[in-house]
Amino acid sequence: MVSETGHYIGGQWVHSGPLFQSENPSDSADPIGHFHAAGAEHVEAAVSAARGAFPDWSHSPLETRQSILDEIGAALCARADELGLLVAREEGKTLAEGRGEVFRAGQFFRYYAAEVLRPTGELVPSVRPGLQVEVTREPVGVVAMITPWNFPVAVAAWKIAPALAYGNCVILKPSEKTPAAACALAEIIAHSGLPEGVFGMVNGDGAGAGQALCASPGVDAVSFTGSVATGRAIARTATERMAKVQLEMGSKNALVVLGDADLDLAVQCAINGAYFGTGQKCTASSRLIIERAVYEPFLEKFMAEASQLRVGHALDPETQIGPVIDLQQLEKNLEYIDIGRAEGATLAMGGERLERPTSGYFMQPALFTGGTNDMRLNREEVFGPIACTLVADDYEHALAMANDTEFGLTAGIMTRSLSRAAHFKRHAEAGCVMVNLPTAGTDYHVPFGGRKQSSFGPREQGQYASEFYTICKTAYVNA
Ligand code: NAD
């Protein structure tokens, strides 16, 4: 149980507002804690504290920012075991995945701590004789961050770290499904020496705290990660008053397996992409597009290995696939099993709710075969451990199917052909392309984001994050 259960506003923990509960998806008899939901007054207090802190923080010495971010990063890395356990308990990912997430969050802070010391600007000759032009970047102001539950620490970290590094003030509104993980992150940030008001956090649901934050005139920019429907609603609210918006949303990623692929590696990558993290990743491979020549051997190996995956309590070290986040998501997954069947696909493996010693939301990873790319099963994001194979006649057919989607976050190809891989890298309509790798799993020092309905606005992560968290100024000097 984390001790802080309120909001973090103006450098203080504020314990008021109606209570809601966070539950353990592996065991409904193990509640994680109670948390206060923010009302409009909490949101406005956090915005006002952030606005008050912005003038000083935006001009703070680079080494101050560098050392604070470095300290947050070091604390997250040092406490990865302890906080990873909390993430696993609250989100349902395995212990290893939980630890990995918290450590990665620390790496984001360390990376941006170093970035603080690499400020850039341009000095450009003017077209007018005697003048010089300076192009500099300034922080945007107060940035609201609305985050999902599936990476409750890492997604928040990859937004907060660059925002602070470039001199912005931040208000985080984490998912109401994983408030304990967010509070643990906020607690670390609270002890980092950051001036009061520079970082704030309000808990609560999207319709309440989230909507109020996006609508607040004191918020200059909103960085959102979550579903497409919520992204659209946030964009409407924020752009109505001309706030800057960045949206990272869902997807329907394809992994293409060509006839010349290393089949063992292809199966490993397909299982990893489709089911690890319980399939609850925006980068998950839900469409497995297999060239006809290797379809049967691929399927045989895939089923043999995937049917052995150990589904269970997230804290059991033997577990490979943890529970689904909650009953609502489990019901949605099971509904898509029915939809897939009704559309004519064959449920070749799994797809049923599992009983375990504790009462949780366990589901056997599912594989559909015999599907087509126009089925709802293959067009809509399910966000669960459900994949469908699609048979391709050849590479061109596979590429066309991979691109035939309204989403475009990641796309993968398994092949030994350099020319096919090169062609796929150029022609896959996705923000991130993986060659002989799972569609999930990215680095922190390079841009991350998608195309089409998966993303809107500038990329996140690496130096590209400065596109969103800074604004250009062009100064003309008659020297
Ligand atoms: P969600 O859209 O339901 O919620 C995300 C956040 O938005 C939560 O904090 C929620 O409280 C808030 N919210 C909901 N309605 C709001 C509103 N009207 N105004 C302001 N805030 C509101 O998504 P989720 O179920 O938490 O997460 C799963 C989704 O996130 C999936 O679609 C997944 O693909 C996506 N995701 C994308 C990425 C990426 O980088 N592209 C990463 C992780 C997850």
mmCIF file with all atom_site columns, N, CA and C and ligand atoms in Angstrom, residues 146-151 155 158 173-177 204-207 210-211 214 224-228 230 233-234 248-251 281-282 381 383 409 448 454 460, ligand 1:
data_model
loop_
_atom_site.group_PDB
_atom_site.id
_atom_site.type_symbol
_atom_site.label_atom_id
_atom_site.label_alt_id
_atom_site.label_comp_id
_atom_site.label_asym_id
_atom_site.label_entity_id
_atom_site.label_seq_id
_atom_site.pdbx_PDB_ins_code
_atom_site.Cartn_x
_atom_site.Cartn_y
_atom_site.Cartn_z
_atom_site.occupancy
_atom_site.B_iso_or_equiv
_atom_site.pdbx_formal_charge
_atom_site.auth_seq_id
_atom_site.auth_comp_id
_atom_site.auth_asym_id
_atom_site.auth_atom_id
_atom_site.pdbx_PDB_model_num
ATOM   1   N N   . ILE A 1 146 ? -1.913  13.136 -19.896 1.00 0.00 ? 146 ILE A N   1
ATOM   2   C CA  . ILE A 1 146 ? -3.006  12.193 -19.619 1.00 0.00 ? 146 ILE A CA  1
ATOM   3   C C   . ILE A 1 146 ? -2.489  10.831 -20.057 1.00 0.00 ? 146 ILE A C   1
ATOM   4   N N   . THR A 1 147 ? -2.397  9.907  -19.116 1.00 0.00 ? 147 THR A N   1
ATOM   5   C CA  . THR A 1 147 ? -1.701  8.642  -19.421 1.00 0.00 ? 147 THR A CA  1
ATOM   6   C C   . THR A 1 147 ? -2.592  7.410  -19.200 1.00 0.00 ? 147 THR A C   1
ATOM   7   N N   . PRO A 1 148 ? -2.248  6.308  -19.887 1.00 0.00 ? 148 PRO A N   1
ATOM   8   C CA  . PRO A 1 148 ? -3.037  5.080  -19.785 1.00 0.00 ? 148 PRO A CA  1
ATOM   9   C C   . PRO A 1 148 ? -2.513  4.183  -18.661 1.00 0.00 ? 148 PRO A C   1
ATOM   10  N N   . TRP A 1 149 ? -3.151  3.047  -18.485 1.00 0.00 ? 149 TRP A N   1
ATOM   11  C CA  . TRP A 1 149 ? -2.782  2.142  -17.389 1.00 0.00 ? 149 TRP A CA  1
ATOM   12  C C   . TRP A 1 149 ? -1.738  1.113  -17.788 1.00 0.00 ? 149 TRP A C   1
ATOM   13  N N   . ASN A 1 150 ? -1.521  0.882  -19.094 1.00 0.00 ? 150 ASN A N   1
ATOM   14  C CA  . ASN A 1 150 ? -0.729  -0.305 -19.462 1.00 0.00 ? 150 ASN A CA  1
ATOM   15  C C   . ASN A 1 150 ? 0.767   -0.155 -19.194 1.00 0.00 ? 150 ASN A C   1
ATOM   16  N N   . PHE A 1 151 ? 1.269   1.082  -19.218 1.00 0.00 ? 151 PHE A N   1
ATOM   17  C CA  . PHE A 1 151 ? 2.646   1.347  -18.767 1.00 0.00 ? 151 PHE A CA  1
ATOM   18  C C   . PHE A 1 151 ? 2.557   2.538  -17.814 1.00 0.00 ? 151 PHE A C   1
ATOM   19  N N   . VAL A 1 155 ? 5.133   5.396  -19.418 1.00 0.00 ? 155 VAL A N   1
ATOM   20  C CA  . VAL A 1 155 ? 4.549   6.422  -20.302 1.00 0.00 ? 155 VAL A CA  1
ATOM   21  C C   . VAL A 1 155 ? 4.608   7.789  -19.615 1.00 0.00 ? 155 VAL A C   1
ATOM   22  N N   . TRP A 1 158 ? 8.195   9.045  -19.896 1.00 0.00 ? 158 TRP A N   1
ATOM   23  C CA  . TRP A 1 158 ? 8.691   9.523  -21.193 1.00 0.00 ? 158 TRP A CA  1
ATOM   24  C C   . TRP A 1 158 ? 8.031   10.846 -21.590 1.00 0.00 ? 158 TRP A C   1
ATOM   25  N N   . LYS A 1 173 ? -2.156  13.514 -15.086 1.00 0.00 ? 173 LYS A N   1
ATOM   26  C CA  . LYS A 1 173 ? -3.425  12.867 -14.705 1.00 0.00 ? 173 LYS A CA  1
ATOM   27  C C   . LYS A 1 173 ? -3.285  11.412 -15.157 1.00 0.00 ? 173 LYS A C   1
ATOM   28  N N   . PRO A 1 174 ? -2.898  10.543 -14.208 1.00 0.00 ? 174 PRO A N   1
ATOM   29  C CA  . PRO A 1 174 ? -2.703  9.135  -14.585 1.00 0.00 ? 174 PRO A CA  1
ATOM   30  C C   . PRO A 1 174 ? -4.033  8.408  -14.733 1.00 0.00 ? 174 PRO A C   1
ATOM   31  N N   . SER A 1 175 ? -3.964  7.205  -15.281 1.00 0.00 ? 175 SER A N   1
ATOM   32  C CA  . SER A 1 175 ? -5.174  6.388  -15.412 1.00 0.00 ? 175 SER A CA  1
ATOM   33  C C   . SER A 1 175 ? -5.752  6.083  -14.035 1.00 0.00 ? 175 SER A C   1
ATOM   34  N N   . GLU A 1 176 ? -7.054  6.106  -13.947 1.00 0.00 ? 176 GLU A N   1
ATOM   35  C CA  . GLU A 1 176 ? -7.743  5.775  -12.691 1.00 0.00 ? 176 GLU A CA  1
ATOM   36  C C   . GLU A 1 176 ? -7.614  4.283  -12.364 1.00 0.00 ? 176 GLU A C   1
ATOM   37  N N   . LYS A 1 177 ? -7.077  3.498  -13.325 1.00 0.00 ? 177 LYS A N   1
ATOM   38  C CA  . LYS A 1 177 ? -6.911  2.062  -13.057 1.00 0.00 ? 177 LYS A CA  1
ATOM   39  C C   . LYS A 1 177 ? -5.558  1.746  -12.411 1.00 0.00 ? 177 LYS A C   1
ATOM   40  N N   . GLY A 1 204 ? -7.935  10.663 -10.675 1.00 0.00 ? 204 GLY A N   1
ATOM   41  C CA  . GLY A 1 204 ? -9.357  10.664 -11.004 1.00 0.00 ? 204 GLY A CA  1
ATOM   42  C C   . GLY A 1 204 ? -9.599  10.182 -12.408 1.00 0.00 ? 204 GLY A C   1
ATOM   43  N N   . ASP A 1 205 ? -10.869 10.187 -12.807 1.00 0.00 ? 205 ASP A N   1
ATOM   44  C CA  . ASP A 1 205 ? -11.198 9.614  -14.114 1.00 0.00 ? 205 ASP A CA  1
ATOM   45  C C   . ASP A 1 205 ? -11.095 10.653 -15.232 1.00 0.00 ? 205 ASP A C   1
ATOM   46  N N   . GLY A 1 206 ? -11.306 10.163 -16.444 1.00 0.00 ? 206 GLY A N   1
ATOM   47  C CA  . GLY A 1 206 ? -11.142 11.036 -17.599 1.00 0.00 ? 206 GLY A CA  1
ATOM   48  C C   . GLY A 1 206 ? -12.221 12.096 -17.690 1.00 0.00 ? 206 GLY A C   1
ATOM   49  N N   . ALA A 1 207 ? -13.468 11.677 -17.445 1.00 0.00 ? 207 ALA A N   1
ATOM   50  C CA  . ALA A 1 207 ? -14.570 12.622 -17.597 1.00 0.00 ? 207 ALA A CA  1
ATOM   51  C C   . ALA A 1 207 ? -14.473 13.752 -16.575 1.00 0.00 ? 207 ALA A C   1
ATOM   52  N N   . GLY A 1 210 ? -9.584  14.531 -16.001 1.00 0.00 ? 210 GLY A N   1
ATOM   53  C CA  . GLY A 1 210 ? -8.934  14.614 -17.313 1.00 0.00 ? 210 GLY A CA  1
ATOM   54  C C   . GLY A 1 210 ? -9.527  15.723 -18.157 1.00 0.00 ? 210 GLY A C   1
ATOM   55  N N   . GLN A 1 211 ? -10.843 15.730 -18.229 1.00 0.00 ? 211 GLN A N   1
ATOM   56  C CA  . GLN A 1 211 ? -11.536 16.734 -19.044 1.00 0.00 ? 211 GLN A CA  1
ATOM   57  C C   . GLN A 1 211 ? -11.270 18.143 -18.502 1.00 0.00 ? 211 GLN A C   1
ATOM   58  N N   . CYS A 1 214 ? -7.786  19.307 -19.512 1.00 0.00 ? 214 CYS A N   1
ATOM   59  C CA  . CYS A 1 214 ? -7.656  19.664 -20.938 1.00 0.00 ? 214 CYS A CA  1
ATOM   60  C C   . CYS A 1 214 ? -8.367  20.978 -21.252 1.00 0.00 ? 214 CYS A C   1
ATOM   61  N N   . PHE A 1 224 ? -1.092  13.286 -24.661 1.00 0.00 ? 224 PHE A N   1
ATOM   62  C CA  . PHE A 1 224 ? -2.008  12.194 -24.312 1.00 0.00 ? 224 PHE A CA  1
ATOM   63  C C   . PHE A 1 224 ? -1.526  10.871 -24.888 1.00 0.00 ? 224 PHE A C   1
ATOM   64  N N   . THR A 1 225 ? -1.664  9.805  -24.110 1.00 0.00 ? 225 THR A N   1
ATOM   65  C CA  . THR A 1 225 ? -1.516  8.445  -24.631 1.00 0.00 ? 225 THR A CA  1
ATOM   66  C C   . THR A 1 225 ? -2.724  7.646  -24.170 1.00 0.00 ? 225 THR A C   1
ATOM   67  N N   . GLY A 1 226 ? -3.373  6.978  -25.097 1.00 0.00 ? 226 GLY A N   1
ATOM   68  C CA  . GLY A 1 226 ? -4.554  6.191  -24.748 1.00 0.00 ? 226 GLY A CA  1
ATOM   69  C C   . GLY A 1 226 ? -5.295  5.789  -26.005 1.00 0.00 ? 226 GLY A C   1
ATOM   70  N N   . SER A 1 227 ? -6.605  5.622  -25.886 1.00 0.00 ? 227 SER A N   1
ATOM   71  C CA  . SER A 1 227 ? -7.381  5.111  -27.023 1.00 0.00 ? 227 SER A CA  1
ATOM   72  C C   . SER A 1 227 ? -7.709  6.221  -28.017 1.00 0.00 ? 227 SER A C   1
ATOM   73  N N   . VAL A 1 228 ? -8.066  5.812  -29.218 1.00 0.00 ? 228 VAL A N   1
ATOM   74  C CA  . VAL A 1 228 ? -8.367  6.784  -30.274 1.00 0.00 ? 228 VAL A CA  1
ATOM   75  C C   . VAL A 1 228 ? -9.580  7.634  -29.897 1.00 0.00 ? 228 VAL A C   1
ATOM   76  N N   . THR A 1 230 ? -10.721 8.533  -26.973 1.00 0.00 ? 230 THR A N   1
ATOM   77  C CA  . THR A 1 230 ? -10.374 9.559  -25.984 1.00 0.00 ? 230 THR A CA  1
ATOM   78  C C   . THR A 1 230 ? -9.482  10.622 -26.625 1.00 0.00 ? 230 THR A C   1
ATOM   79  N N   . ALA A 1 233 ? -11.535 13.132 -28.378 1.00 0.00 ? 233 ALA A N   1
ATOM   80  C CA  . ALA A 1 233 ? -12.254 14.035 -27.454 1.00 0.00 ? 233 ALA A CA  1
ATOM   81  C C   . ALA A 1 233 ? -11.281 15.075 -26.886 1.00 0.00 ? 233 ALA A C   1
ATOM   82  N N   . ILE A 1 234 ? -10.085 14.637 -26.544 1.00 0.00 ? 234 ILE A N   1
ATOM   83  C CA  . ILE A 1 234 ? -9.091  15.553 -25.971 1.00 0.00 ? 234 ILE A CA  1
ATOM   84  C C   . ILE A 1 234 ? -8.662  16.583 -27.011 1.00 0.00 ? 234 ILE A C   1
ATOM   85  N N   . GLU A 1 248 ? -0.867  9.918  -28.735 1.00 0.00 ? 248 GLU A N   1
ATOM   86  C CA  . GLU A 1 248 ? -0.364  8.593  -29.101 1.00 0.00 ? 248 GLU A CA  1
ATOM   87  C C   . GLU A 1 248 ? -1.464  7.593  -28.763 1.00 0.00 ? 248 GLU A C   1
ATOM   88  N N   . MET A 1 249 ? -1.918  6.855  -29.771 1.00 0.00 ? 249 MET A N   1
ATOM   89  C CA  . MET A 1 249 ? -3.137  6.065  -29.555 1.00 0.00 ? 249 MET A CA  1
ATOM   90  C C   . MET A 1 249 ? -2.969  4.596  -29.941 1.00 0.00 ? 249 MET A C   1
ATOM   91  N N   . GLY A 1 250 ? -4.048  3.985  -30.297 1.00 0.00 ? 250 GLY A N   1
ATOM   92  C CA  . GLY A 1 250 ? -4.062  2.533  -30.487 1.00 0.00 ? 250 GLY A CA  1
ATOM   93  C C   . GLY A 1 250 ? -3.490  2.084  -31.817 1.00 0.00 ? 250 GLY A C   1
ATOM   94  N N   . SER A 1 251 ? -3.544  0.772  -32.047 1.00 0.00 ? 251 SER A N   1
ATOM   95  C CA  . SER A 1 251 ? -3.050  0.273  -33.327 1.00 0.00 ? 251 SER A CA  1
ATOM   96  C C   . SER A 1 251 ? -3.549  -1.144 -33.607 1.00 0.00 ? 251 SER A C   1
ATOM   97  N N   . LYS A 1 281 ? -0.454  -4.000 -25.214 1.00 0.00 ? 281 LYS A N   1
ATOM   98  C CA  . LYS A 1 281 ? 0.542   -3.026 -25.643 1.00 0.00 ? 281 LYS A CA  1
ATOM   99  C C   . LYS A 1 281 ? 0.046   -2.384 -26.931 1.00 0.00 ? 281 LYS A C   1
ATOM   100 N N   . CYS A 1 282 ? 0.291   -1.092 -27.056 1.00 0.00 ? 282 CYS A N   1
ATOM   101 C CA  . CYS A 1 282 ? -0.091  -0.418 -28.303 1.00 0.00 ? 282 CYS A CA  1
ATOM   102 C C   . CYS A 1 282 ? 0.713   -0.971 -29.469 1.00 0.00 ? 282 CYS A C   1
ATOM   103 N N   . GLU A 1 381 ? -8.910  -2.381 -32.645 1.00 0.00 ? 381 GLU A N   1
ATOM   104 C CA  . GLU A 1 381 ? -7.967  -2.727 -31.579 1.00 0.00 ? 381 GLU A CA  1
ATOM   105 C C   . GLU A 1 381 ? -8.728  -3.409 -30.443 1.00 0.00 ? 381 GLU A C   1
ATOM   106 N N   . PHE A 1 383 ? -6.873  -4.954 -27.687 1.00 0.00 ? 383 PHE A N   1
ATOM   107 C CA  . PHE A 1 383 ? -6.021  -4.683 -26.527 1.00 0.00 ? 383 PHE A CA  1
ATOM   108 C C   . PHE A 1 383 ? -6.033  -5.843 -25.534 1.00 0.00 ? 383 PHE A C   1
ATOM   109 N N   . LEU A 1 409 ? 1.118   2.196  -36.113 1.00 0.00 ? 409 LEU A N   1
ATOM   110 C CA  . LEU A 1 409 ? 2.145   2.444  -35.089 1.00 0.00 ? 409 LEU A CA  1
ATOM   111 C C   . LEU A 1 409 ? 3.423   1.664  -35.394 1.00 0.00 ? 409 LEU A C   1
ATOM   112 N N   . PHE A 1 448 ? 9.565   7.918  -31.144 1.00 0.00 ? 448 PHE A N   1
ATOM   113 C CA  . PHE A 1 448 ? 8.529   6.889  -31.067 1.00 0.00 ? 448 PHE A CA  1
ATOM   114 C C   . PHE A 1 448 ? 7.196   7.526  -31.433 1.00 0.00 ? 448 PHE A C   1
ATOM   115 N N   . SER A 1 454 ? -3.068  6.255  -35.470 1.00 0.00 ? 454 SER A N   1
ATOM   116 C CA  . SER A 1 454 ? -2.317  5.898  -34.262 1.00 0.00 ? 454 SER A CA  1
ATOM   117 C C   . SER A 1 454 ? -1.697  7.099  -33.563 1.00 0.00 ? 454 SER A C   1
ATOM   118 N N   . GLU A 1 460 ? 7.251   11.468 -29.847 1.00 0.00 ? 460 GLU A N   1
ATOM   119 C CA  . GLU A 1 460 ? 7.750   11.464 -28.479 1.00 0.00 ? 460 GLU A CA  1
ATOM   120 C C   . GLU A 1 460 ? 9.164   10.871 -28.473 1.00 0.00 ? 460 GLU A C   1
HETATM 121 P P1  . NAD B 2 .   ? -8.200  5.481  -22.406 1.00 0.00 ? 1   NAD B P1  1
HETATM 122 O O1  . NAD B 2 .   ? -8.276  6.315  -23.633 1.00 0.00 ? 1   NAD B O1  1
HETATM 123 O O2  . NAD B 2 .   ? -9.429  4.848  -21.908 1.00 0.00 ? 1   NAD B O2  1
HETATM 124 O O3  . NAD B 2 .   ? -7.642  6.351  -21.173 1.00 0.00 ? 1   NAD B O3  1
HETATM 125 C C1  . NAD B 2 .   ? -6.390  6.992  -21.236 1.00 0.00 ? 1   NAD B C1  1
HETATM 126 C C2  . NAD B 2 .   ? -6.390  8.164  -20.276 1.00 0.00 ? 1   NAD B C2  1
HETATM 127 O O4  . NAD B 2 .   ? -7.321  9.150  -20.739 1.00 0.00 ? 1   NAD B O4  1
HETATM 128 C C3  . NAD B 2 .   ? -6.804  7.816  -18.852 1.00 0.00 ? 1   NAD B C3  1
HETATM 129 O O5  . NAD B 2 .   ? -6.003  8.542  -17.960 1.00 0.00 ? 1   NAD B O5  1
HETATM 130 C C4  . NAD B 2 .   ? -8.247  8.306  -18.803 1.00 0.00 ? 1   NAD B C4  1
HETATM 131 O O6  . NAD B 2 .   ? -8.679  8.631  -17.498 1.00 0.00 ? 1   NAD B O6  1
HETATM 132 C C5  . NAD B 2 .   ? -8.161  9.545  -19.667 1.00 0.00 ? 1   NAD B C5  1
HETATM 133 N N1  . NAD B 2 .   ? -9.413  10.026 -20.242 1.00 0.00 ? 1   NAD B N1  1
HETATM 134 C C6  . NAD B 2 .   ? -10.500 9.287  -20.611 1.00 0.00 ? 1   NAD B C6  1
HETATM 135 N N2  . NAD B 2 .   ? -11.454 10.119 -21.131 1.00 0.00 ? 1   NAD B N2  1
HETATM 136 C C7  . NAD B 2 .   ? -10.964 11.381 -21.073 1.00 0.00 ? 1   NAD B C7  1
HETATM 137 C C8  . NAD B 2 .   ? -11.473 12.657 -21.459 1.00 0.00 ? 1   NAD B C8  1
HETATM 138 N N3  . NAD B 2 .   ? -12.671 12.800 -22.018 1.00 0.00 ? 1   NAD B N3  1
HETATM 139 N N4  . NAD B 2 .   ? -10.699 13.747 -21.256 1.00 0.00 ? 1   NAD B N4  1
HETATM 140 C C9  . NAD B 2 .   ? -9.454  13.623 -20.710 1.00 0.00 ? 1   NAD B C9  1
HETATM 141 N N5  . NAD B 2 .   ? -8.938  12.437 -20.322 1.00 0.00 ? 1   NAD B N5  1
HETATM 142 C C10 . NAD B 2 .   ? -9.674  11.328 -20.512 1.00 0.00 ? 1   NAD B C10 1
HETATM 143 O O7  . NAD B 2 .   ? -7.049  4.404  -22.672 1.00 0.00 ? 1   NAD B O7  1
HETATM 144 P P2  . NAD B 2 .   ? -6.575  3.233  -21.708 1.00 0.00 ? 1   NAD B P2  1
HETATM 145 O O8  . NAD B 2 .   ? -7.627  2.166  -21.701 1.00 0.00 ? 1   NAD B O8  1
HETATM 146 O O9  . NAD B 2 .   ? -6.106  3.789  -20.418 1.00 0.00 ? 1   NAD B O9  1
HETATM 147 O O10 . NAD B 2 .   ? -5.273  2.691  -22.486 1.00 0.00 ? 1   NAD B O10 1
HETATM 148 C C11 . NAD B 2 .   ? -5.335  1.790  -23.545 1.00 0.00 ? 1   NAD B C11 1
HETATM 149 C C12 . NAD B 2 .   ? -5.133  2.521  -24.867 1.00 0.00 ? 1   NAD B C12 1
HETATM 150 O O11 . NAD B 2 .   ? -3.898  3.221  -24.830 1.00 0.00 ? 1   NAD B O11 1
HETATM 151 C C13 . NAD B 2 .   ? -5.015  1.572  -26.040 1.00 0.00 ? 1   NAD B C13 1
HETATM 152 O O12 . NAD B 2 .   ? -5.774  2.073  -27.116 1.00 0.00 ? 1   NAD B O12 1
HETATM 153 C C14 . NAD B 2 .   ? -3.523  1.596  -26.378 1.00 0.00 ? 1   NAD B C14 1
HETATM 154 O O13 . NAD B 2 .   ? -3.218  1.284  -27.715 1.00 0.00 ? 1   NAD B O13 1
HETATM 155 C C15 . NAD B 2 .   ? -3.171  3.003  -26.045 1.00 0.00 ? 1   NAD B C15 1
HETATM 156 N N6  . NAD B 2 .   ? -1.738  3.169  -25.824 1.00 0.00 ? 1   NAD B N6  1
HETATM 157 C C16 . NAD B 2 .   ? -1.000  3.800  -26.794 1.00 0.00 ? 1   NAD B C16 1
HETATM 158 C C17 . NAD B 2 .   ? 0.363   3.956  -26.643 1.00 0.00 ? 1   NAD B C17 1
HETATM 159 C C18 . NAD B 2 .   ? 1.169   4.677  -27.680 1.00 0.00 ? 1   NAD B C18 1
HETATM 160 O O14 . NAD B 2 .   ? 2.260   5.135  -27.373 1.00 0.00 ? 1   NAD B O14 1
HETATM 161 N N7  . NAD B 2 .   ? 0.678   4.801  -28.912 1.00 0.00 ? 1   NAD B N7  1
HETATM 162 C C19 . NAD B 2 .   ? 0.992   3.480  -25.482 1.00 0.00 ? 1   NAD B C19 1
HETATM 163 C C20 . NAD B 2 .   ? 0.225   2.837  -24.505 1.00 0.00 ? 1   NAD B C20 1
HETATM 164 C C21 . NAD B 2 .   ? -1.150  2.690  -24.692 1.00 0.00 ? 1   NAD B C21 1
#
